[in-house]
């Protein structure tokens, strides 16, 4: 985790890391925006916060895309799978694009951003796995999607929030 000296920035950072990025709460977004616009000498802390905030917004948008795709699949095959049939080319292409963007995004994080990559992987990995479970015949590379890329965390984000 980055060394953040400004208390307001640190609290906004921890709140963002502790909350679910499915739909960012307005209070957390407001606190982050206030911390980012304030005048402070902790520019490194603000940079760390902006990186987390950008990642959270990107994950929130990507989650919306995954949810829309899952709903489209449910519409085609039914919630209980009563209309199961081979995946159409349209869905197959969508799954391929989603997987490529997911992998590209995870690979964009630098070695100093391991904490952020883990958070993104936890947020998106779960949804990707749920989507994968609704379909068969996906490429074997989908087996690489995990909830965490490592065996553990150096303390949970909820603990770090305190």
Tab-separated table of N, CA and C in Angstrom:
chain	number	residue	atom	x	y	z
A	1	UNK	N	0.841	-1.176	0.000
A	1	UNK	CA	0.000	0.000	0.000
A	1	UNK	C	0.893	1.247	0.000
A	2	UNK	N	0.438	2.266	-0.685
A	2	UNK	CA	1.249	3.490	-0.732
A	2	UNK	C	1.275	4.199	0.617
A	3	UNK	N	2.333	4.951	0.839
A	3	UNK	CA	2.480	5.715	2.075
A	3	UNK	C	1.804	7.068	1.878
A	4	UNK	N	0.615	7.219	2.449
A	4	UNK	CA	-0.159	8.453	2.307
A	4	UNK	C	-0.083	9.212	3.619
A	5	UNK	N	0.374	10.449	3.548
A	5	UNK	CA	0.588	11.239	4.755
A	5	UNK	C	-0.626	12.094	5.137
A	6	UNK	N	-1.355	12.588	4.165
A	6	UNK	CA	-2.516	13.432	4.412
A	6	UNK	C	-3.679	12.563	4.890
A	7	UNK	N	-4.232	12.886	6.060
A	7	UNK	CA	-5.271	12.059	6.681
A	7	UNK	C	-6.538	11.977	5.832
A	8	UNK	N	-6.980	13.089	5.266
A	8	UNK	CA	-8.203	13.085	4.453
A	8	UNK	C	-8.030	12.212	3.208
A	9	UNK	N	-6.881	12.312	2.581
A	9	UNK	CA	-6.588	11.496	1.392
A	9	UNK	C	-6.504	10.027	1.790
A	10	UNK	N	-5.866	9.753	2.922
A	10	UNK	CA	-5.721	8.372	3.394
A	10	UNK	C	-7.078	7.739	3.680
A	11	UNK	N	-7.968	8.492	4.325
A	11	UNK	CA	-9.307	7.967	4.626
A	11	UNK	C	-10.105	7.718	3.340
A	12	UNK	N	-10.011	8.636	2.386
A	12	UNK	CA	-10.718	8.454	1.106
A	12	UNK	C	-10.159	7.236	0.378
A	13	UNK	N	-8.842	7.067	0.409
A	13	UNK	CA	-8.190	5.915	-0.224
A	13	UNK	C	-8.686	4.612	0.401
A	14	UNK	N	-8.680	4.552	1.724
A	14	UNK	CA	-9.110	3.331	2.415
A	14	UNK	C	-10.590	3.046	2.180
A	15	UNK	N	-11.407	4.085	2.146
A	15	UNK	CA	-12.839	3.888	1.875
A	15	UNK	C	-13.049	3.301	0.479
A	16	UNK	N	-12.318	3.820	-0.498
A	16	UNK	CA	-12.441	3.291	-1.861
A	16	UNK	C	-11.992	1.837	-1.930
A	17	UNK	N	-10.921	1.514	-1.249
A	17	UNK	CA	-10.410	0.144	-1.281
A	17	UNK	C	-11.346	-0.816	-0.541
A	18	UNK	N	-12.077	-0.319	0.444
A	18	UNK	CA	-12.927	-1.186	1.261
A	18	UNK	C	-14.320	-1.384	0.677
A	19	UNK	N	-14.755	-0.493	-0.183
A	19	UNK	CA	-16.116	-0.584	-0.707
A	19	UNK	C	-16.160	-1.466	-1.962
A	20	UNK	N	-17.343	-1.941	-2.265
A	20	UNK	CA	-17.546	-2.698	-3.497
A	20	UNK	C	-17.568	-1.728	-4.668
A	21	UNK	N	-16.962	-2.125	-5.753
A	21	UNK	CA	-16.907	-1.257	-6.927
A	21	UNK	C	-17.995	-1.582	-7.931
A	22	UNK	N	-18.972	-2.396	-7.548
A	22	UNK	CA	-20.108	-2.663	-8.438
A	22	UNK	C	-20.830	-1.369	-8.757
A	23	UNK	N	-21.137	-0.635	-7.708
A	23	UNK	CA	-21.791	0.665	-7.826
A	23	UNK	C	-21.236	1.524	-6.702
A	24	UNK	N	-20.391	2.478	-7.052
A	24	UNK	CA	-19.701	3.276	-6.046
A	24	UNK	C	-20.685	4.154	-5.272
A	25	UNK	N	-20.639	4.084	-3.942
A	25	UNK	CA	-21.529	4.923	-3.136
A	25	UNK	C	-21.207	6.408	-3.319
A	26	UNK	N	-22.235	7.224	-3.366
A	26	UNK	CA	-22.059	8.668	-3.565
A	26	UNK	C	-21.179	9.292	-2.483
A	27	UNK	N	-21.317	8.848	-1.244
A	27	UNK	CA	-20.527	9.409	-0.153
A	27	UNK	C	-19.037	9.139	-0.359
A	28	UNK	N	-18.706	7.942	-0.787
A	28	UNK	CA	-17.301	7.588	-1.020
A	28	UNK	C	-16.748	8.380	-2.201
A	29	UNK	N	-17.531	8.505	-3.260
A	29	UNK	CA	-17.114	9.293	-4.426
A	29	UNK	C	-16.909	10.747	-4.020
A	30	UNK	N	-17.831	11.288	-3.253
A	30	UNK	CA	-17.712	12.681	-2.797
A	30	UNK	C	-16.473	12.905	-1.952
A	31	UNK	N	-16.198	11.981	-1.032
A	31	UNK	CA	-14.997	12.102	-0.193
A	31	UNK	C	-13.733	12.043	-1.039
A	32	UNK	N	-13.714	11.150	-2.019
A	32	UNK	CA	-12.542	11.027	-2.893
A	32	UNK	C	-12.356	12.298	-3.721
A	33	UNK	N	-13.433	12.822	-4.272
A	33	UNK	CA	-13.337	14.041	-5.076
A	33	UNK	C	-12.869	15.220	-4.237
A	34	UNK	N	-13.380	15.330	-2.997
A	34	UNK	CA	-12.929	16.401	-2.107
A	34	UNK	C	-11.448	16.278	-1.784
A	35	UNK	N	-10.996	15.071	-1.528
A	35	UNK	CA	-9.586	14.852	-1.207
A	35	UNK	C	-8.692	15.140	-2.408
A	36	UNK	N	-9.203	14.877	-3.596
A	36	UNK	CA	-8.405	15.110	-4.800
A	36	UNK	C	-8.318	16.590	-5.171
A	37	UNK	N	-9.303	17.381	-4.799
A	37	UNK	CA	-9.309	18.801	-5.168
A	37	UNK	C	-8.729	19.697	-4.093
A	38	UNK	N	-8.431	19.146	-2.935
A	38	UNK	CA	-7.903	19.969	-1.853
A	38	UNK	C	-6.440	20.309	-2.098
A	39	UNK	N	-6.006	21.366	-1.497
A	39	UNK	CA	-4.605	21.779	-1.594
A	39	UNK	C	-3.825	21.057	-0.507
A	40	UNK	N	-2.812	20.324	-0.926
A	40	UNK	CA	-2.016	19.553	0.015
A	40	UNK	C	-0.597	19.397	-0.518
A	41	UNK	N	0.308	19.111	0.387
A	41	UNK	CA	1.691	18.848	-0.020
A	41	UNK	C	1.894	17.380	-0.355
A	42	UNK	N	0.921	16.533	-0.025
A	42	UNK	CA	1.025	15.094	-0.266
A	42	UNK	C	0.572	14.766	-1.695
A	43	UNK	N	1.378	15.168	-2.659
A	43	UNK	CA	1.049	14.925	-4.071
A	43	UNK	C	1.108	13.436	-4.405
A	44	UNK	N	2.021	12.717	-3.769
A	44	UNK	CA	2.115	11.272	-4.004
A	44	UNK	C	0.850	10.579	-3.500
A	45	UNK	N	0.325	11.028	-2.366
A	45	UNK	CA	-0.916	10.480	-1.829
A	45	UNK	C	-2.089	10.753	-2.752
A	46	UNK	N	-2.152	11.969	-3.284
A	46	UNK	CA	-3.217	12.306	-4.224
A	46	UNK	C	-3.101	11.475	-5.499
A	47	UNK	N	-1.874	11.229	-5.945
A	47	UNK	CA	-1.664	10.405	-7.142
A	47	UNK	C	-2.144	8.974	-6.900
A	48	UNK	N	-1.850	8.425	-5.716
A	48	UNK	CA	-2.309	7.075	-5.372
A	48	UNK	C	-3.834	7.037	-5.325
A	49	UNK	N	-4.441	8.070	-4.748
A	49	UNK	CA	-5.900	8.131	-4.661
A	49	UNK	C	-6.524	8.245	-6.046
A	50	UNK	N	-5.960	9.061	-6.910
A	50	UNK	CA	-6.540	9.196	-8.252
A	50	UNK	C	-6.441	7.886	-9.016
A	51	UNK	N	-5.363	7.142	-8.819
A	51	UNK	CA	-5.224	5.850	-9.492
A	51	UNK	C	-6.288	4.861	-9.019
A	52	UNK	N	-6.546	4.830	-7.725
A	52	UNK	CA	-7.580	3.943	-7.186
A	52	UNK	C	-8.955	4.395	-7.658
A	53	UNK	N	-9.180	5.693	-7.662
A	53	UNK	CA	-10.470	6.232	-8.083
A	53	UNK	C	-10.735	5.908	-9.560
A	54	UNK	N	-9.729	6.078	-10.401
A	54	UNK	CA	-9.879	5.743	-11.815
A	54	UNK	C	-10.169	4.250	-12.005
A	55	UNK	N	-9.445	3.427	-11.258
A	55	UNK	CA	-9.660	1.978	-11.345
A	55	UNK	C	-11.077	1.624	-10.900
A	56	UNK	N	-11.538	2.251	-9.829
A	56	UNK	CA	-12.881	1.976	-9.323
A	56	UNK	C	-13.937	2.354	-10.355
A	57	UNK	N	-13.769	3.496	-10.993
A	57	UNK	CA	-14.723	3.912	-12.022
A	57	UNK	C	-14.682	2.977	-13.223
A	58	UNK	N	-13.481	2.542	-13.601
A	58	UNK	CA	-13.351	1.616	-14.735
A	58	UNK	C	-14.006	0.274	-14.421
A	59	UNK	N	-13.803	-0.215	-13.200
A	59	UNK	CA	-14.408	-1.489	-12.798
A	59	UNK	C	-15.923	-1.351	-12.745
A	60	UNK	N	-16.410	-0.231	-12.258
A	60	UNK	CA	-17.859	-0.005	-12.208
A	60	UNK	C	-18.457	-0.053	-13.617
A	61	UNK	N	-17.787	0.564	-14.574
A	61	UNK	CA	-18.272	0.547	-15.958
A	61	UNK	C	-18.172	-0.859	-16.557
A	62	UNK	N	-17.062	-1.548	-16.326
A	62	UNK	CA	-16.866	-2.900	-16.848
A	62	UNK	C	-17.889	-3.847	-16.239
A	63	UNK	N	-18.202	-3.664	-14.966
A	63	UNK	CA	-19.219	-4.479	-14.306
A	63	UNK	C	-20.562	-4.307	-14.991
A	64	UNK	N	-20.877	-3.090	-15.385
A	64	UNK	CA	-22.124	-2.846	-16.109
A	64	UNK	C	-22.177	-3.611	-17.422
A	65	UNK	N	-21.063	-3.670	-18.119
A	65	UNK	CA	-20.995	-4.409	-19.382
A	65	UNK	C	-21.192	-5.903	-19.126
A	66	UNK	N	-20.517	-6.425	-18.098
A	66	UNK	CA	-20.657	-7.841	-17.763
A	66	UNK	C	-22.096	-8.179	-17.364
A	67	UNK	N	-22.716	-7.296	-16.598
A	67	UNK	CA	-24.091	-7.520	-16.177
A	67	UNK	C	-25.041	-7.509	-17.379
A	68	UNK	N	-24.824	-6.574	-18.288
A	68	UNK	CA	-25.663	-6.512	-19.496
A	68	UNK	C	-25.519	-7.772	-20.329
A	69	UNK	N	-24.285	-8.265	-20.481
A	69	UNK	CA	-24.066	-9.485	-21.250
A	69	UNK	C	-24.741	-10.674	-20.578
A	70	UNK	N	-24.618	-10.760	-19.258
A	70	UNK	CA	-25.259	-11.864	-18.536
A	70	UNK	C	-26.779	-11.800	-18.699
A	71	UNK	N	-27.346	-10.609	-18.645
A	71	UNK	CA	-28.792	-10.470	-18.827
A	71	UNK	C	-29.209	-10.854	-20.240
A	72	UNK	N	-28.391	-10.500	-21.234
A	72	UNK	CA	-28.687	-10.894	-22.614
A	72	UNK	C	-28.651	-12.405	-22.765
A	73	UNK	N	-27.676	-13.038	-22.142
A	73	UNK	CA	-27.583	-14.500	-22.190
A	73	UNK	C	-28.793	-15.124	-21.502
A	74	UNK	N	-29.179	-14.579	-20.361
A	74	UNK	CA	-30.350	-15.092	-19.650
A	74	UNK	C	-31.615	-14.951	-20.493
A	75	UNK	N	-31.729	-13.848	-21.236
A	75	UNK	CA	-32.891	-13.658	-22.110
A	75	UNK	C	-32.947	-14.709	-23.208
A	76	UNK	N	-31.791	-15.067	-23.748
A	76	UNK	CA	-31.739	-16.025	-24.850
A	76	UNK	C	-31.996	-17.441	-24.367
A	77	UNK	N	-31.351	-17.831	-23.267
A	77	UNK	CA	-31.471	-19.234	-22.856
A	77	UNK	C	-32.372	-19.456	-21.653
A	78	UNK	N	-32.917	-18.394	-21.100
A	78	UNK	CA	-33.798	-18.536	-19.953
A	78	UNK	C	-33.011	-18.610	-18.660
A	79	UNK	N	-33.630	-18.158	-17.585
A	79	UNK	CA	-32.942	-18.140	-16.301
A	79	UNK	C	-32.572	-19.526	-15.807
A	80	UNK	N	-33.403	-20.502	-16.127
A	80	UNK	CA	-33.121	-21.866	-15.669
A	80	UNK	C	-32.501	-22.719	-16.764
A	81	UNK	N	-32.194	-22.105	-17.907
A	81	UNK	CA	-31.555	-22.832	-18.995
A	81	UNK	C	-32.492	-23.647	-19.847
A	82	UNK	N	-33.765	-23.280	-19.863
A	82	UNK	CA	-34.746	-24.062	-20.621
A	82	UNK	C	-34.554	-23.957	-22.131
A	83	UNK	N	-33.845	-22.932	-22.613
A	83	UNK	CA	-33.630	-22.759	-24.056
A	83	UNK	C	-32.152	-22.875	-24.418
A	84	UNK	N	-31.444	-23.764	-23.771
A	84	UNK	CA	-30.002	-23.900	-24.008
A	84	UNK	C	-29.740	-24.334	-25.438
A	85	UNK	N	-28.767	-23.665	-26.054
A	85	UNK	CA	-28.340	-23.992	-27.407
A	85	UNK	C	-26.909	-23.501	-27.574
A	86	UNK	N	-26.256	-23.881	-28.647
A	86	UNK	CA	-24.884	-23.406	-28.852
A	86	UNK	C	-24.814	-21.876	-28.872
A	87	UNK	N	-23.702	-21.356	-28.383
A	87	UNK	CA	-23.520	-19.914	-28.309
A	87	UNK	C	-23.420	-19.323	-29.709
A	88	UNK	N	-24.098	-18.220	-29.930
A	88	UNK	CA	-24.053	-17.548	-31.233
A	88	UNK	C	-22.690	-16.884	-31.424
A	89	UNK	N	-22.377	-16.579	-32.658
A	89	UNK	CA	-21.105	-15.903	-32.971
A	89	UNK	C	-21.035	-14.551	-32.265
A	90	UNK	N	-22.168	-13.882	-32.187
A	90	UNK	CA	-22.219	-12.582	-31.519
A	90	UNK	C	-21.783	-12.700	-30.054
A	91	UNK	N	-22.320	-13.690	-29.346
A	91	UNK	CA	-21.940	-13.888	-27.952
A	91	UNK	C	-20.492	-14.369	-27.835
A	92	UNK	N	-20.099	-15.249	-28.734
A	92	UNK	CA	-18.732	-15.754	-28.728
A	92	UNK	C	-17.726	-14.615	-28.899
A	93	UNK	N	-17.997	-13.722	-29.834
A	93	UNK	CA	-17.131	-12.563	-30.049
A	93	UNK	C	-17.130	-11.632	-28.840
A	94	UNK	N	-18.297	-11.455	-28.228
A	94	UNK	CA	-18.395	-10.603	-27.046
A	94	UNK	C	-17.565	-11.173	-25.896
A	95	UNK	N	-17.647	-12.486	-25.698
A	95	UNK	CA	-16.864	-13.124	-24.638
A	95	UNK	C	-15.369	-12.971	-24.900
A	96	UNK	N	-14.967	-13.129	-26.142
A	96	UNK	CA	-13.548	-12.996	-26.490
A	96	UNK	C	-13.066	-11.572	-26.227
A	97	UNK	N	-13.859	-10.596	-26.626
A	97	UNK	CA	-13.496	-9.192	-26.413
A	97	UNK	C	-13.402	-8.870	-24.931
A	98	UNK	N	-14.366	-9.330	-24.159
A	98	UNK	CA	-14.362	-9.080	-22.724
A	98	UNK	C	-13.129	-9.692	-22.078
A	99	UNK	N	-12.823	-10.928	-22.439
A	99	UNK	CA	-11.667	-11.581	-21.852
A	99	UNK	C	-10.379	-10.828	-22.199
A	100	UNK	N	-10.235	-10.439	-23.459
A	100	UNK	CA	-9.032	-9.712	-23.878
A	100	UNK	C	-8.896	-8.390	-23.129
A	101	UNK	N	-9.977	-7.671	-22.973
A	101	UNK	CA	-9.921	-6.383	-22.252
A	101	UNK	C	-9.608	-6.592	-20.776
A	102	UNK	N	-10.152	-7.635	-20.199
A	102	UNK	CA	-9.881	-7.962	-18.800
A	102	UNK	C	-8.384	-8.243	-18.601
A	103	UNK	N	-7.827	-9.093	-19.431
A	103	UNK	CA	-6.407	-9.449	-19.316
A	103	UNK	C	-5.523	-8.235	-19.587
A	104	UNK	N	-5.854	-7.461	-20.596
A	104	UNK	CA	-5.078	-6.261	-20.919
A	104	UNK	C	-5.092	-5.286	-19.752
A	105	UNK	N	-6.255	-5.106	-19.138
A	105	UNK	CA	-6.362	-4.183	-18.009
A	105	UNK	C	-5.533	-4.673	-16.823
A	106	UNK	N	-5.621	-5.944	-16.501
A	106	UNK	CA	-4.828	-6.468	-15.385
A	106	UNK	C	-3.336	-6.345	-15.657
A	107	UNK	N	-2.920	-6.558	-16.896
A	107	UNK	CA	-1.500	-6.466	-17.234
A	107	UNK	C	-0.984	-5.033	-17.251
A	108	UNK	N	-1.888	-4.056	-17.241
A	108	UNK	CA	-1.493	-2.651	-17.269
A	108	UNK	C	-0.983	-2.155	-15.918
A	109	UNK	N	-1.241	-2.899	-14.855
A	109	UNK	CA	-0.792	-2.466	-13.536
A	109	UNK	C	0.684	-2.770	-13.351
A	110	UNK	N	1.401	-1.797	-12.818
A	110	UNK	CA	2.826	-1.970	-12.555
A	110	UNK	C	3.065	-2.773	-11.291
A	111	UNK	N	4.308	-3.135	-11.074
A	111	UNK	CA	4.657	-3.954	-9.906
A	111	UNK	C	4.393	-3.211	-8.591
A	112	UNK	N	4.466	-1.897	-8.602
A	112	UNK	CA	4.194	-1.116	-7.392
A	112	UNK	C	2.691	-0.981	-7.114
A	113	UNK	N	1.858	-1.445	-8.030
A	113	UNK	CA	0.411	-1.358	-7.880
A	113	UNK	C	-0.215	-2.729	-7.615
A	114	UNK	N	0.503	-3.593	-6.957
A	114	UNK	CA	-0.003	-4.939	-6.677
A	114	UNK	C	-1.299	-4.923	-5.891
A	115	UNK	N	-1.407	-4.023	-4.920
A	115	UNK	CA	-2.619	-3.901	-4.107
A	115	UNK	C	-3.820	-3.551	-4.979
A	116	UNK	N	-3.604	-2.690	-5.963
A	116	UNK	CA	-4.691	-2.248	-6.835
A	116	UNK	C	-5.079	-3.351	-7.811
A	117	UNK	N	-4.108	-4.068	-8.316
A	117	UNK	CA	-4.386	-5.189	-9.223
A	117	UNK	C	-5.200	-6.252	-8.496
A	118	UNK	N	-4.863	-6.535	-7.236
A	118	UNK	CA	-5.608	-7.534	-6.456
A	118	UNK	C	-7.052	-7.100	-6.253
A	119	UNK	N	-7.246	-5.822	-5.977
A	119	UNK	CA	-8.612	-5.315	-5.781
A	119	UNK	C	-9.423	-5.440	-7.073
A	120	UNK	N	-8.828	-5.064	-8.194
A	120	UNK	CA	-9.517	-5.175	-9.485
A	120	UNK	C	-9.819	-6.632	-9.788
A	121	UNK	N	-8.854	-7.499	-9.508
A	121	UNK	CA	-9.043	-8.921	-9.768
A	121	UNK	C	-10.159	-9.499	-8.901
A	122	UNK	N	-10.257	-9.042	-7.660
A	122	UNK	CA	-11.346	-9.515	-6.799
A	122	UNK	C	-12.687	-9.012	-7.297
A	123	UNK	N	-12.749	-7.758	-7.680
A	123	UNK	CA	-14.013	-7.161	-8.119
A	123	UNK	C	-14.494	-7.760	-9.444
A	124	UNK	N	-13.616	-7.834	-10.416
A	124	UNK	CA	-14.020	-8.314	-11.742
A	124	UNK	C	-13.942	-9.826	-11.878
A	125	UNK	N	-12.991	-10.451	-11.216
A	125	UNK	CA	-12.809	-11.893	-11.344
A	125	UNK	C	-14.049	-12.668	-10.963
A	126	UNK	N	-14.699	-12.267	-9.895
A	126	UNK	CA	-15.914	-12.938	-9.446
A	126	UNK	C	-17.002	-12.863	-10.514
A	127	UNK	N	-17.179	-11.691	-11.092
A	127	UNK	CA	-18.211	-11.518	-12.116
A	127	UNK	C	-17.866	-12.276	-13.394
A	128	UNK	N	-16.582	-12.306	-13.727
A	128	UNK	CA	-16.149	-13.053	-14.907
A	128	UNK	C	-16.398	-14.548	-14.707
A	129	UNK	N	-16.134	-15.048	-13.518
A	129	UNK	CA	-16.356	-16.468	-13.232
A	129	UNK	C	-17.849	-16.785	-13.271
A	130	UNK	N	-18.686	-15.904	-12.728
A	130	UNK	CA	-20.138	-16.126	-12.783
A	130	UNK	C	-20.628	-16.161	-14.238
A	131	UNK	N	-20.075	-15.298	-15.050
A	131	UNK	CA	-20.439	-15.281	-16.464
A	131	UNK	C	-19.969	-16.564	-17.144
A	132	UNK	N	-18.774	-16.990	-16.827
A	132	UNK	CA	-18.225	-18.223	-17.397
A	132	UNK	C	-19.072	-19.437	-17.028
A	133	UNK	N	-19.603	-19.446	-15.817
A	133	UNK	CA	-20.407	-20.583	-15.353
A	133	UNK	C	-21.720	-20.701	-16.121
A	134	UNK	N	-22.180	-19.629	-16.750
A	134	UNK	CA	-23.430	-19.657	-17.515
A	134	UNK	C	-23.237	-20.225	-18.918
A	135	UNK	N	-21.975	-20.423	-19.322
A	135	UNK	CA	-21.706	-20.837	-20.697
A	135	UNK	C	-20.780	-22.042	-20.731
A	136	UNK	N	-20.890	-22.787	-21.803
A	136	UNK	CA	-19.928	-23.868	-22.040
A	136	UNK	C	-19.260	-23.603	-23.373
A	137	UNK	N	-18.168	-24.255	-23.596
A	137	UNK	CA	-17.480	-24.113	-24.863
A	137	UNK	C	-16.600	-22.883	-24.962
A	138	UNK	N	-16.295	-22.238	-23.827
A	138	UNK	CA	-15.398	-21.090	-23.864
A	138	UNK	C	-13.961	-21.569	-23.993
A	139	UNK	N	-13.110	-20.708	-24.497
A	139	UNK	CA	-11.702	-21.051	-24.646
A	139	UNK	C	-11.106	-21.443	-23.299
A	140	UNK	N	-10.075	-22.269	-23.363
A	140	UNK	CA	-9.434	-22.733	-22.130
A	140	UNK	C	-8.791	-21.589	-21.358
A	141	UNK	N	-8.487	-20.489	-22.036
A	141	UNK	CA	-7.878	-19.352	-21.347
A	141	UNK	C	-8.802	-18.757	-20.277
A	142	UNK	N	-10.105	-19.006	-20.383
A	142	UNK	CA	-11.033	-18.539	-19.357
A	142	UNK	C	-10.755	-19.206	-18.024
A	143	UNK	N	-10.084	-20.334	-18.032
A	143	UNK	CA	-9.706	-20.992	-16.790
A	143	UNK	C	-8.667	-20.207	-16.007
A	144	UNK	N	-8.049	-19.228	-16.645
A	144	UNK	CA	-7.052	-18.390	-15.979
A	144	UNK	C	-7.695	-17.285	-15.154
A	145	UNK	N	-8.969	-17.049	-15.346
A	145	UNK	CA	-9.652	-16.009	-14.580
A	145	UNK	C	-9.776	-16.489	-13.143
A	146	UNK	N	-9.253	-15.691	-12.242
A	146	UNK	CA	-9.311	-16.031	-10.824
A	146	UNK	C	-9.866	-14.855	-10.050
A	147	UNK	N	-10.244	-15.133	-8.821
A	147	UNK	CA	-10.690	-14.051	-7.954
A	147	UNK	C	-9.473	-13.340	-7.380
A	148	UNK	N	-8.409	-14.065	-7.162
A	148	UNK	CA	-7.145	-13.481	-6.719
A	148	UNK	C	-6.008	-14.154	-7.454
A	149	UNK	N	-5.065	-13.373	-7.880
A	149	UNK	CA	-3.932	-13.924	-8.591
A	149	UNK	C	-2.881	-14.517	-7.672
A	150	UNK	N	-2.973	-14.246	-6.392
A	150	UNK	CA	-2.008	-14.788	-5.443
A	150	UNK	C	-2.752	-15.576	-4.389
A	151	UNK	N	-2.009	-16.249	-3.565
A	151	UNK	CA	-2.648	-17.131	-2.581
A	151	UNK	C	-3.238	-16.377	-1.394
A	152	UNK	N	-2.924	-15.126	-1.218
A	152	UNK	CA	-3.474	-14.419	-0.072
A	152	UNK	C	-3.268	-12.922	-0.166
A	153	UNK	N	-3.823	-12.251	0.784
A	153	UNK	CA	-3.702	-10.798	0.857
A	153	UNK	C	-2.866	-10.418	2.077
A	154	UNK	N	-2.225	-9.295	1.993
A	154	UNK	CA	-1.474	-8.787	3.139
A	154	UNK	C	-2.424	-7.980	3.998
A	155	UNK	N	-3.440	-8.601	4.561
A	155	UNK	CA	-4.456	-7.906	5.353
A	155	UNK	C	-5.626	-7.529	4.477
A	156	UNK	N	-6.807	-7.714	4.985
A	156	UNK	CA	-7.968	-7.381	4.165
A	156	UNK	C	-8.146	-5.868	4.075
A	157	UNK	N	-8.856	-5.435	3.058
A	157	UNK	CA	-9.085	-4.012	2.865
A	157	UNK	C	-9.994	-3.456	3.963
A	158	UNK	N	-10.853	-4.292	4.488
A	158	UNK	CA	-11.717	-3.844	5.579
A	158	UNK	C	-10.870	-3.577	6.817
A	159	UNK	N	-9.921	-4.453	7.102
A	159	UNK	CA	-9.031	-4.234	8.233
A	159	UNK	C	-8.207	-2.980	8.030
A	160	UNK	N	-7.759	-2.727	6.817
A	160	UNK	CA	-6.907	-1.577	6.539
A	160	UNK	C	-7.700	-0.278	6.603
A	161	UNK	N	-8.997	-0.375	6.512
A	161	UNK	CA	-9.831	0.824	6.533
A	161	UNK	C	-9.852	1.470	7.925
A	162	UNK	N	-9.716	0.677	8.941
A	162	UNK	CA	-9.829	1.157	10.324
A	162	UNK	C	-8.797	2.188	10.696
